[in-house]
Amino acid sequence: MSEGVIVGQENRLELTRASSTAGARERTGGASPRIRRRRPRWSGLVWVLPGLVVLFLFVYYPLVLNFGYSFQQSNIFTGEQTFVGADNYVKLAGDPIFWRALGNNVLYAGISIVFQVFLALVLAAIIESLRSHRWRAVLRSVYFIPSAMSLTVIGLLFTFIYQPDGGLLNGVLGALGLDSLQQAWLGDPKTAMTAIIMMSQWQGFGYSALLFAVAIQRIPQEIYEAAALDGIGPFRRIFSITIPLVREMTALMMIVTLSGAFQVFNEVMVTTGGGPDNSTQVLGTWLYRSGFVKNDFGYAAAIAVVMFVITLALAIAQVVYANRRRV
């Protein structure tokens, strides 16, 4: 083979390599393949890092600070801080009002699960089973309207409804001949907490039903049509098709409802402020009273730690349960 032929083959080989490199750079936007392999690792972190910094500064850092404050005796007016060890937790364990507040939160959570999860799911299934699109839209709006109202406004509204003299509830009971049931609903320690809880269910029931309605609409209609051809009635379709297929939404609603039940504050402050005789105290209002009224911020921080631990444990339990049941 002559020298000229060899030189020509080498030139064509160089041209082929240059063409391949140019094509690769064109596909990678001008960067070499090695740079393209490394870029996703760091570019993703750059976009996520600001969010992580904000999350740490405004969520996790205050949590750590609050945990430290729970071991101190703090005076917000003088700025004095004294390390007291676990004294705040010992005081908390022997505080009867704390246990009453915790019991009210548990009662609130139990009733909320019944109304805002199970009954809301059944109501949403019934509404979505209606054939009339117009009636479905009307009923969704009717049940959702209370959720669009401010909880403070609803608290004032129900204060008038629960009035012992001239209140709507006692008026209805009197009209039905049930005068023996008339009473001061928010003034009696035996009925005050239940009255507040029912007011909250009235406000949040429609919102939960609307979320379940959205989840039900994502179920393929072919499943319901096949069930109808097999002779399965509407009631059984709710429990055999609808409820199992919205299991993830149900788990999410249970987490949200339980977490919200241990963060109750506005309802109690607007209606009773924790009275009468601390019968309607919940953890949120007792924390507020301990910190901002009694100036005992160390004790208030200990209550906050308990609230955080409870809600975190409930959330973890619900997530684990949902993952195990996922098909």
XYZ file of N, CA, C and O in Angstrom, residues 82-218:
548
model
N -33.215 29.635 82.746
C -32.556 28.775 83.731
C -32.789 27.321 83.356
O -33.942 26.917 83.105
N -31.723 26.550 83.298
C -31.858 25.125 82.973
C -32.472 24.385 84.165
O -31.947 24.468 85.286
N -33.584 23.708 83.928
C -34.292 23.010 85.003
C -34.408 21.515 84.730
O -35.144 20.817 85.436
N -33.716 21.018 83.701
C -33.776 19.589 83.407
C -35.165 19.175 82.948
O -35.800 19.847 82.136
N -35.654 18.077 83.513
C -36.961 17.532 83.109
C -38.088 18.010 84.012
O -39.172 17.426 84.019
N -37.873 19.101 84.761
C -38.906 19.576 85.690
C -40.207 19.929 84.980
O -41.306 19.691 85.511
N -40.098 20.531 83.790
C -41.323 20.904 83.063
C -42.130 19.670 82.684
O -43.366 19.694 82.719
N -41.444 18.584 82.336
C -42.152 17.350 81.970
C -42.751 16.673 83.213
O -43.829 16.073 83.143
N -42.051 16.785 84.340
C -42.605 16.240 85.594
C -43.844 17.033 85.993
O -44.876 16.464 86.399
N -43.760 18.356 85.867
C -44.917 19.207 86.174
C -46.082 18.894 85.246
O -47.245 18.861 85.662
N -45.751 18.650 83.979
C -46.775 18.332 82.989
C -47.478 17.018 83.317
O -48.704 16.897 83.202
N -46.699 16.026 83.768
C -47.292 14.718 84.094
C -48.241 14.802 85.279
O -49.189 14.003 85.381
N -48.022 15.758 86.173
C -48.891 15.887 87.343
C -49.933 16.977 87.213
O -50.597 17.317 88.205
N -50.090 17.537 86.022
C -51.043 18.633 85.810
C -52.387 18.067 85.357
O -52.503 17.553 84.242
N -53.448 18.150 86.166
C -54.748 17.580 85.752
C -55.355 18.306 84.570
O -56.069 17.691 83.772
N -55.071 19.603 84.437
C -55.642 20.329 83.292
C -54.990 19.870 81.991
O -55.656 19.795 80.944
N -53.687 19.537 82.046
C -53.040 19.009 80.843
C -53.705 17.709 80.402
O -53.987 17.506 79.218
N -53.971 16.811 81.346
C -54.590 15.537 80.983
C -56.021 15.733 80.492
O -56.495 15.014 79.607
N -56.727 16.707 81.082
C -58.070 17.003 80.582
C -57.997 17.541 79.162
O -58.810 17.177 78.299
N -57.028 18.417 78.904
C -56.854 18.963 77.553
C -56.507 17.856 76.562
O -57.039 17.822 75.439
N -55.616 16.949 76.972
C -55.255 15.833 76.088
C -56.466 14.946 75.812
O -56.682 14.497 74.675
N -57.284 14.703 76.850
C -58.505 13.912 76.658
C -59.471 14.592 75.702
O -60.103 13.921 74.872
N -59.582 15.922 75.800
C -60.459 16.641 74.865
C -59.943 16.536 73.438
O -60.733 16.418 72.492
N -58.629 16.579 73.266
C -58.062 16.407 71.920
C -58.349 15.009 71.377
O -58.655 14.842 70.185
N -58.217 14.004 72.233
C -58.502 12.627 71.794
C -59.977 12.485 71.424
O -60.327 11.857 70.400
N -60.864 13.070 72.243
C -62.295 13.036 71.925
C -62.563 13.742 70.603
O -63.338 13.257 69.764
N -61.927 14.881 70.421
C -62.067 15.634 69.163
C -61.597 14.784 67.973
O -62.263 14.751 66.928
N -60.469 14.090 68.135
C -59.934 13.270 67.041
C -60.876 12.118 66.708
O -61.132 11.829 65.528
N -61.405 11.453 67.745
C -62.294 10.311 67.506
C -63.557 10.715 66.764
O -63.956 10.065 65.786
N -64.195 11.794 67.216
C -65.427 12.242 66.550
C -65.124 12.749 65.145
O -65.895 12.546 64.203
N -63.969 13.406 64.972
C -63.599 13.922 63.644
C -63.366 12.790 62.656
O -63.711 12.900 61.472
N -62.752 11.682 63.117
C -62.541 10.542 62.231
C -63.881 9.985 61.756
O -64.064 9.652 60.576
N -64.857 9.904 62.672
C -66.172 9.375 62.291
C -66.855 10.278 61.272
O -67.348 9.821 60.230
N -66.864 11.599 61.553
C -67.610 12.514 60.693
C -66.830 12.879 59.425
O -67.384 12.834 58.319
N -65.578 13.282 59.573
C -64.833 13.869 58.458
C -64.107 12.832 57.602
O -63.512 13.207 56.593
N -64.112 11.578 58.017
C -63.496 10.539 57.190
C -64.559 9.540 56.730
O -64.889 9.476 55.538
N -65.142 8.790 57.657
C -66.049 7.705 57.256
C -67.383 8.237 56.728
O -67.819 7.857 55.635
N -68.041 9.123 57.472
C -69.325 9.639 56.999
C -69.151 10.523 55.769
O -69.997 10.515 54.869
N -68.053 11.281 55.716
C -67.794 12.103 54.527
C -67.563 11.222 53.308
O -68.008 11.550 52.191
N -66.889 10.085 53.476
C -66.669 9.161 52.365
C -67.978 8.558 51.883
O -68.241 8.482 50.671
N -68.822 8.148 52.810
C -70.116 7.578 52.421
C -70.971 8.628 51.717
O -71.608 8.357 50.687
N -70.971 9.852 52.248
C -71.758 10.917 51.615
C -71.245 11.208 50.201
O -72.040 11.362 49.253
N -69.922 11.274 50.033
C -69.358 11.538 48.708
C -69.719 10.410 47.739
O -70.030 10.672 46.568
N -69.683 9.171 48.205
C -70.043 8.044 47.338
C -71.509 8.118 46.924
O -71.854 7.829 45.768
N -72.371 8.509 47.852
C -73.803 8.621 47.524
C -74.026 9.736 46.506
O -74.775 9.579 45.533
N -73.371 10.885 46.713
C -73.541 12.015 45.787
C -73.035 11.645 44.394
O -73.683 11.916 43.381
N -71.856 11.020 44.325
C -71.286 10.683 43.023
C -72.033 9.563 42.319
O -71.849 9.348 41.127
N -72.882 8.833 43.051
C -73.677 7.770 42.415
C -74.954 8.305 41.783
O -75.653 7.564 41.080
N -75.267 9.580 42.045
C -76.468 10.165 41.435
C -76.284 10.294 39.923
O -75.190 10.598 39.442
N -77.332 10.089 39.177
C -77.231 10.163 37.725
C -77.239 11.602 37.219
O -76.688 11.893 36.167
N -77.897 12.494 37.941
C -78.027 13.881 37.501
C -76.742 14.660 37.796
O -76.338 14.807 38.950
N -76.091 15.169 36.748
C -74.886 15.988 36.948
C -75.228 17.270 37.697
O -74.442 17.757 38.507
N -76.401 17.840 37.407
C -76.786 19.093 38.059
C -76.942 18.915 39.557
O -76.449 19.703 40.339
N -77.598 17.831 39.968
C -77.798 17.609 41.396
C -76.477 17.293 42.102
O -76.263 17.671 43.253
N -75.585 16.611 41.401
C -74.270 16.341 42.010
C -73.533 17.654 42.276
O -72.950 17.848 43.344
N -73.571 18.572 41.293
C -72.888 19.859 41.478
C -73.533 20.678 42.594
O -72.837 21.308 43.401
N -74.874 20.662 42.632
C -75.582 21.434 43.661
C -75.257 20.908 45.055
O -74.956 21.678 45.985
N -75.291 19.582 45.225
C -75.039 19.005 46.548
C -73.593 19.208 46.989
O -73.321 19.465 48.165
N -72.644 19.118 46.032
C -71.251 19.398 46.396
C -71.104 20.821 46.920
O -70.422 21.072 47.920
N -71.764 21.768 46.254
C -71.669 23.172 46.675
C -72.330 23.380 48.036
O -71.797 24.103 48.886
N -73.474 22.747 48.242
C -74.197 22.919 49.510
C -73.349 22.435 50.680
O -73.252 23.106 51.715
N -72.709 21.294 50.521
C -71.909 20.753 51.623
C -70.574 21.491 51.777
O -69.990 21.512 52.861
N -70.084 22.108 50.695
C -68.778 22.761 50.776
C -68.858 24.188 51.310
O -67.869 24.704 51.825
N -69.991 24.846 51.209
C -70.110 26.252 51.599
C -69.639 26.509 53.037
O -68.896 27.474 53.290
N -70.014 25.697 54.041
C -69.503 25.973 55.404
C -67.980 25.953 55.494
O -67.399 26.697 56.296
N -67.315 25.136 54.650
C -65.858 25.069 54.706
C -65.208 26.339 54.181
O -64.045 26.616 54.498
N -65.931 27.104 53.374
C -65.380 28.344 52.830
C -65.512 29.504 53.809
O -65.006 30.590 53.542
N -66.205 29.286 54.929
C -66.402 30.351 55.912
C -65.278 30.346 56.932
O -64.684 29.307 57.237
N -64.973 31.521 57.461
C -63.948 31.644 58.488
C -64.393 30.926 59.763
O -65.559 31.033 60.174
N -63.451 30.223 60.376
C -63.777 29.501 61.606
C -64.137 30.466 62.731
O -64.941 30.146 63.606
N -63.559 31.653 62.723
C -63.907 32.662 63.727
C -65.354 33.110 63.556
O -66.103 33.247 64.543
N -65.771 33.326 62.306
C -67.159 33.720 62.042
C -68.110 32.601 62.455
O -69.161 32.853 63.059
N -67.733 31.368 62.147
C -68.587 30.233 62.523
C -68.686 30.124 64.041
O -69.750 29.817 64.591
N -67.586 30.401 64.733
C -67.625 30.362 66.198
C -68.592 31.373 66.754
O -69.376 31.073 67.677
N -68.572 32.585 66.218
C -69.526 33.604 66.673
C -70.950 33.206 66.323
O -71.888 33.410 67.115
N -71.133 32.629 65.123
C -72.469 32.197 64.708
C -73.019 31.151 65.664
O -74.182 31.232 66.103
N -72.205 30.159 66.007
C -72.678 29.095 66.893
C -72.816 29.564 68.333
O -73.530 28.946 69.109
N -72.137 30.632 68.690
C -72.356 31.203 70.023
C -73.807 31.669 70.154
O -74.444 31.484 71.206
N -74.340 32.251 69.077
C -75.751 32.660 69.097
C -76.666 31.453 69.022
O -77.723 31.422 69.651
N -76.269 30.443 68.231
C -77.116 29.241 68.118
C -77.223 28.521 69.455
O -78.281 28.018 69.838
N -76.124 28.498 70.219
C -76.104 27.778 71.497
C -76.583 28.628 72.667
O -76.527 28.180 73.816
N -77.049 29.854 72.424
C -77.511 30.707 73.515
C -78.626 30.012 74.303
O -79.562 29.460 73.718
N -78.524 30.034 75.641
C -79.583 29.363 76.420
C -80.938 30.053 76.300
O -81.978 29.386 76.323
N -80.938 31.382 76.147
C -82.204 32.124 76.020
C -82.279 32.724 74.615
O -81.495 33.607 74.262
N -83.213 32.233 73.827
C -83.391 32.753 72.478
C -82.478 32.137 71.445
O -82.503 32.557 70.278
N -81.671 31.163 71.820
C -80.798 30.494 70.849
C -81.585 29.592 69.913
O -82.664 29.094 70.262
N -81.064 29.369 68.708
C -81.779 28.572 67.708
C -81.958 27.132 68.160
O -83.039 26.547 67.989
N -80.930 26.531 68.749
C -81.009 25.119 69.132
C -82.060 24.897 70.208
O -82.905 23.992 70.093
N -82.045 25.716 71.250
C -83.055 25.566 72.295
C -84.444 25.899 71.767
O -85.452 25.323 72.210
N -84.530 26.829 70.799
C -85.825 27.144 70.203
C -86.403 25.959 69.451
O -87.596 25.662 69.552
N -85.550 25.250 68.693
C -86.007 24.072 67.947
C -86.439 22.973 68.922
O -87.469 22.313 68.720
N -85.648 22.766 69.979
C -86.014 21.739 70.972
C -87.338 22.075 71.636
O -88.174 21.180 71.875
N -87.555 23.362 71.923
C -88.832 23.763 72.522
C -89.989 23.541 71.569
O -91.074 23.097 71.972
N -89.779 23.830 70.270
C -90.837 23.629 69.279
C -91.185 22.157 69.124
O -92.318 21.807 68.778
N -90.214 21.285 69.353
C -90.451 19.837 69.248
C -90.959 19.229 70.547
O -91.148 18.012 70.629
N -91.164 20.057 71.563
C -91.649 19.548 72.846
C -90.564 18.905 73.684
O -90.848 18.127 74.605
N -89.310 19.207 73.395
C -88.195 18.614 74.144
C -87.577 19.654 75.070
O -86.368 19.869 75.102
N -88.430 20.302 75.854
C -87.951 21.372 76.733
C -86.945 20.865 77.768
O -86.086 21.624 78.217
N -87.054 19.588 78.139
C -86.150 19.046 79.157
C -84.703 18.997 78.663
O -83.762 18.934 79.471
N -84.517 19.029 77.346
C -83.156 18.970 76.795
C -82.534 20.354 76.629
O -81.348 20.459 76.305
N -83.319 21.399 76.824
C -82.781 22.748 76.682
C -81.791 23.042 77.805
O -82.047 22.719 78.971
N -80.685 23.662 77.464
C -79.681 23.996 78.470
C -78.684 24.997 77.895
O -78.719 25.317 76.699
N -77.795 25.455 78.735
C -76.715 26.353 78.297
C -75.591 25.488 77.736
O -74.729 25.005 78.483
N -75.587 25.303 76.424
C -74.694 24.318 75.798
C -73.218 24.648 76.007
O -72.414 23.747 76.246
N -72.870 25.925 75.917
C -71.475 26.310 76.104
C -71.166 26.695 77.549
O -69.999 26.881 77.903
N -72.186 26.809 78.390
C -71.966 27.184 79.781
C -71.926 26.011 80.731
O -71.543 26.166 81.897
N -72.298 24.841 80.257
C -72.300 23.633 81.083
C -71.041 22.822 80.793
O -70.799 22.434 79.639
N -70.214 22.538 81.815
C -68.987 21.754 81.556
C -69.246 20.389 80.939
O -68.363 19.842 80.261
N -70.443 19.829 81.132
C -70.738 18.502 80.588
C -71.008 18.528 79.077
O -70.854 17.507 78.405
N -71.468 19.656 78.559
C -71.852 19.710 77.140
C -70.998 20.673 76.316
O -71.094 20.664 75.082
N -70.173 21.486 76.957
C -69.457 22.538 76.231
C -68.509 21.962 75.182
O -68.486 22.408 74.025
N -67.708 20.958 75.550
C -66.729 20.424 74.616
C -67.407 19.732 73.439
O -66.996 19.879 72.277
N -68.469 18.968 73.721
C -69.194 18.302 72.637
C -69.814 19.317 71.687
O -69.817 19.126 70.461
N -70.318 20.424 72.241
C -70.916 21.464 71.393
C -69.863 22.065 70.467
O -70.123 22.311 69.283
N -68.673 22.296 70.977
C -67.595 22.860 70.137
C -67.191 21.863 69.054
O -66.975 22.226 67.893
N -67.079 20.594 69.419
C -66.673 19.580 68.438
C -67.695 19.468 67.310
O -67.344 19.383 66.129
N -68.977 19.475 67.658
C -70.000 19.370 66.619
C -69.987 20.587 65.700
O -70.246 20.479 64.494
N -69.681 21.740 66.254
C -69.551 22.940 65.423
C -68.413 22.755 64.408
O -68.552 23.099 63.224
N -67.308 22.198 64.835
C -66.170 21.977 63.934
C -66.505 20.956 62.857
O -66.070 21.093 61.702
N -67.274 19.924 63.212
C -67.655 18.924 62.211
C -68.541 19.560 61.144
O -68.429 19.245 59.950
N -69.437 20.433 61.564
C -70.306 21.129 60.611
C -69.465 21.935 59.623
O -69.790 22.015 58.437
N -68.370 22.493 60.105
C -67.544 23.338 59.248
C -66.641 22.512 58.316
O -66.423 22.876 57.167
N -66.090 21.394 58.791
C -65.104 20.657 58.010
C -65.639 19.477 57.236
O -64.935 18.894 56.407
N -66.906 19.107 57.481
C -67.493 17.918 56.865
C -67.525 18.032 55.336
O -67.143 17.103 54.614
N -67.953 19.176 54.815
C -68.091 19.356 53.371
C -66.758 19.329 52.642
O -66.657 18.817 51.516
N -65.719 19.862 53.258
C -64.395 19.865 52.628
C -63.878 18.437 52.441
O -63.365 18.081 51.379
N -64.055 17.617 53.472
C -63.626 16.221 53.365
C -64.437 15.486 52.300
O -63.885 14.713 51.506
N -65.746 15.735 52.266
C -66.600 15.080 51.265
C -66.188 15.480 49.855
O -66.206 14.649 48.930
N -65.784 16.740 49.670
C -65.362 17.189 48.339
C -64.081 16.485 47.900
O -63.949 16.066 46.741
N -63.131 16.322 48.804
C -61.893 15.622 48.452
C -62.164 14.163 48.109
O -61.580 13.610 47.159
N -63.049 13.535 48.865
C -63.412 12.148 48.538
C -64.128 12.076 47.195
O -63.948 11.106 46.442
N -64.941 13.079 46.876
C -65.636 13.090 45.589
C -64.639 13.139 44.434
O -64.818 12.460 43.418
N -63.576 13.930 44.591
C -62.542 14.000 43.560
C -61.859 12.644 43.388
O -61.595 12.192 42.263
N -61.584 11.968 44.510
C -60.952 10.644 44.433
C -61.875 9.628 43.778
O -61.427 8.782 42.986
N -63.160 9.707 44.063
C -64.121 8.750 43.484
C -64.252 8.960 41.979
O -64.410 8.005 41.209
N -64.171 10.220 41.540
C -64.295 10.504 40.109
C -63.152 9.892 39.296
O -63.267 9.733 38.080
N -62.038 9.570 39.929
C -60.901 8.973 39.228
C -61.046 7.460 39.060
O -60.234 6.826 38.387
